[in-house]
Amino acid sequence: MIAAQMPDLKVVGGWNEDAAAVNQMVKEGDKFTIGADTHVGVLEVPCHTAGHVLYKIDEALFTGDTLFTGGCGRFFEGNAEQMHRNLNEVIANMDNNTRVFCGHEYSIGNLEFGLWVEPDNEAIQNKLLWARQRREKRLSTLASTVEEEKQINPFMRLTQPSVLRKLRKLGHSDLSPL
C-alpha cells in the first residue's frame, strides 16, 4: 500500500468510514488544502456508505460513488431518501457549470437505463451516442456538469412528467415525496 511506503502522505476520508489508510478524517463543512493553493471543501452525502463525502474544488465536484454520469451509486449503508437529498438538494443546487467527476466509468449503462426511462429524451440520446463513440476509441466519457446531469440523469429528473409517467406505468402510484 502506498500509504505504508510514504508515512508523510496525507490520506483524507470521511469521519464515519472504516478505511485503514485514512489519516485525516473530514466531515461536512471541513476544508483542507492540497499543495500550496488547492482548497478543498467537504460535503457529507451518506448513502453509498454512511461516511461518504464529496470533495469540491472551485467549480469541480468529485462525487466518488454518489453521482455518476447519467446515474447514481448503490445504497450499501443508506436509503433512497438520502440519495434523493444528495442528488436533488446538495448537488442539484450547485452552480450549473460545476464539473462533475465521478468515481467510475458507468456512463453507457446508465444512459441506456435513462433512455429506457425516457425514450424521447434527446439529451440522453445524444449523450449516449457520444459516449459510445468515445468508448469505441477507448476514451473516457468523464466529466459531465451539474446542468447536464439535470438533463440526462433520471434520478435528478424525478419531477419531470416523462419520468413520473414511467414510474406510474411500473405501478408506483404514491409519488408524494417527489
C-alpha positions as semicolon CSV with decimal commas, in nm:
position;residue;x (nm);y (nm);z (nm)
1;M;0,000;0,000;0,000
2;I;0,131;0,345;-0,093
3;A;0,044;0,494;0,246
4;A;0,269;0,239;0,421
5;Q;0,557;0,334;0,192
6;M;0,501;0,708;0,238
7;P;0,430;0,777;0,606
8;D;0,401;1,155;0,549
9;L;0,133;1,111;0,282
10;K;-0,197;1,273;0,376
11;V;-0,488;1,034;0,312
12;V;-0,822;1,212;0,356
13;G;-1,155;1,038;0,411
14;G;-1,495;1,074;0,574
15;W;-1,501;1,063;0,954
16;N;-1,758;0,785;0,956
17;E;-1,566;0,547;0,727
18;D;-1,359;0,248;0,823
19;A;-1,070;0,294;0,580
20;A;-0,735;0,178;0,714
21;A;-0,514;0,425;0,525
22;V;-0,708;0,740;0,623
23;N;-0,504;0,964;0,849
24;Q;-0,708;1,283;0,816
25;M;-1,080;1,241;0,880
26;V;-1,316;1,509;0,749
27;K;-1,682;1,596;0,790
28;E;-1,943;1,835;0,645
29;G;-1,804;2,186;0,608
30;D;-1,441;2,094;0,664
31;K;-1,178;2,238;0,433
32;F;-0,827;2,125;0,361
33;T;-0,552;2,219;0,120
34;I;-0,362;2,016;-0,135
35;G;-0,023;2,169;-0,204
36;A;0,006;2,543;-0,157
37;D;-0,316;2,668;-0,311
38;T;-0,572;2,397;-0,393
39;H;-0,852;2,442;-0,141
40;V;-1,094;2,151;-0,099
41;G;-1,439;2,167;0,062
42;V;-1,615;1,864;0,208
43;L;-1,983;1,772;0,178
44;E;-2,130;1,473;0,360
45;V;-2,356;1,257;0,145
46;P;-2,436;0,935;0,329
47;C;-2,600;0,655;0,132
48;H;-2,346;0,456;-0,067
49;T;-2,171;0,431;0,267
50;A;-2,256;0,602;0,595
51;G;-1,949;0,825;0,577
52;H;-1,940;0,902;0,205
53;V;-1,821;1,254;0,120
54;L;-1,791;1,474;-0,187
55;Y;-1,492;1,697;-0,248
56;K;-1,540;2,039;-0,410
57;I;-1,252;2,234;-0,561
58;D;-1,364;2,562;-0,716
59;E;-1,607;2,458;-0,994
60;A;-1,511;2,090;-0,980
61;L;-1,703;1,829;-0,780
62;F;-1,557;1,486;-0,709
63;T;-1,856;1,262;-0,639
64;G;-1,699;0,922;-0,576
65;D;-1,984;0,669;-0,565
66;T;-2,276;0,912;-0,522
67;L;-2,335;1,061;-0,867
68;F;-2,228;0,902;-1,194
69;T;-2,281;1,032;-1,545
70;G;-2,649;0,956;-1,600
71;G;-2,689;0,758;-1,278
72;C;-2,618;0,717;-0,908
73;G;-2,437;0,481;-0,674
74;R;-2,572;0,181;-0,491
75;F;-2,721;0,211;-0,144
76;F;-2,491;-0,004;0,069
77;E;-2,546;0,174;0,401
78;G;-2,818;0,424;0,320
79;N;-3,162;0,462;0,165
80;A;-3,348;0,626;-0,121
81;E;-3,436;0,936;0,082
82;Q;-3,068;1,001;0,149
83;M;-2,973;0,957;-0,216
84;H;-3,260;1,181;-0,324
85;R;-3,132;1,452;-0,088
86;N;-2,774;1,408;-0,208
87;L;-2,864;1,438;-0,574
88;N;-3,157;1,679;-0,574
89;E;-3,076;1,907;-0,285
90;V;-2,700;1,901;-0,240
91;I;-2,572;1,857;-0,595
92;A;-2,863;1,998;-0,800
93;N;-2,840;2,328;-0,611
94;M;-2,478;2,383;-0,711
95;D;-2,387;2,613;-0,996
96;N;-2,494;2,451;-1,324
97;N;-2,142;2,489;-1,464
98;T;-1,990;2,278;-1,185
99;R;-1,795;1,996;-1,348
100;V;-1,877;1,652;-1,210
101;F;-1,601;1,393;-1,178
102;C;-1,736;1,056;-1,068
103;G;-1,555;0,751;-0,939
104;H;-1,630;0,500;-1,217
105;E;-1,695;0,478;-1,590
106;Y;-2,057;0,358;-1,599
107;S;-2,185;0,613;-1,849
108;I;-2,312;0,384;-2,124
109;G;-2,507;0,152;-1,893
110;N;-2,652;0,445;-1,702
111;L;-2,752;0,628;-2,019
112;E;-2,912;0,313;-2,160
113;F;-3,119;0,291;-1,843
114;G;-3,206;0,661;-1,872
115;L;-3,321;0,605;-2,229
116;W;-3,540;0,317;-2,110
117;V;-3,698;0,557;-1,859
118;E;-3,725;0,846;-2,108
119;P;-3,705;0,711;-2,465
120;D;-3,786;1,054;-2,615
121;N;-3,522;1,248;-2,417
122;E;-3,295;1,392;-2,689
123;A;-3,029;1,494;-2,437
124;I;-2,993;1,131;-2,327
125;Q;-2,998;1,006;-2,687
126;N;-2,721;1,247;-2,785
127;K;-2,510;1,179;-2,477
128;L;-2,539;0,802;-2,527
129;L;-2,431;0,829;-2,891
130;W;-2,137;1,048;-2,787
131;A;-2,043;0,810;-2,503
132;R;-2,046;0,506;-2,734
133;Q;-1,825;0,687;-2,985
134;R;-1,580;0,783;-2,709
135;R;-1,567;0,432;-2,563
136;E;-1,511;0,276;-2,909
137;K;-1,192;0,485;-2,918
138;R;-1,114;0,376;-2,559
139;L;-1,160;0,734;-2,438
140;S;-1,325;0,843;-2,115
141;T;-1,674;0,989;-2,105
142;L;-1,600;1,184;-1,787
143;A;-1,669;1,457;-1,675
144;S;-2,018;1,599;-1,701
145;T;-2,172;1,910;-1,544
146;V;-2,450;1,964;-1,293
147;E;-2,660;2,117;-1,571
148;E;-2,607;1,816;-1,797
149;E;-2,696;1,573;-1,518
150;K;-3,023;1,759;-1,467
151;Q;-3,099;1,685;-1,834
152;I;-2,982;1,321;-1,861
153;N;-2,994;1,165;-1,515
154;P;-3,332;1,006;-1,431
155;F;-3,252;1,023;-1,059
156;M;-3,224;1,401;-1,088
157;R;-3,538;1,425;-1,304
158;L;-3,791;1,267;-1,069
159;T;-4,036;1,557;-1,102
160;Q;-4,037;1,553;-1,484
161;P;-4,367;1,434;-1,639
162;S;-4,190;1,176;-1,859
163;V;-4,019;1,016;-1,558
164;L;-4,337;1,025;-1,350
165;R;-4,528;0,855;-1,634
166;K;-4,273;0,574;-1,640
167;L;-4,290;0,532;-1,262
168;R;-4,670;0,516;-1,271
169;K;-4,658;0,268;-1,561
170;L;-4,437;0,048;-1,341
171;G;-4,701;0,059;-1,066
172;H;-4,560;0,333;-0,842
173;S;-4,869;0,535;-0,761
174;D;-4,759;0,704;-0,437
175;L;-4,510;0,961;-0,558
176;S;-4,594;1,222;-0,295
177;P;-4,239;1,267;-0,156
178;L;-4,129;1,378;-0,502
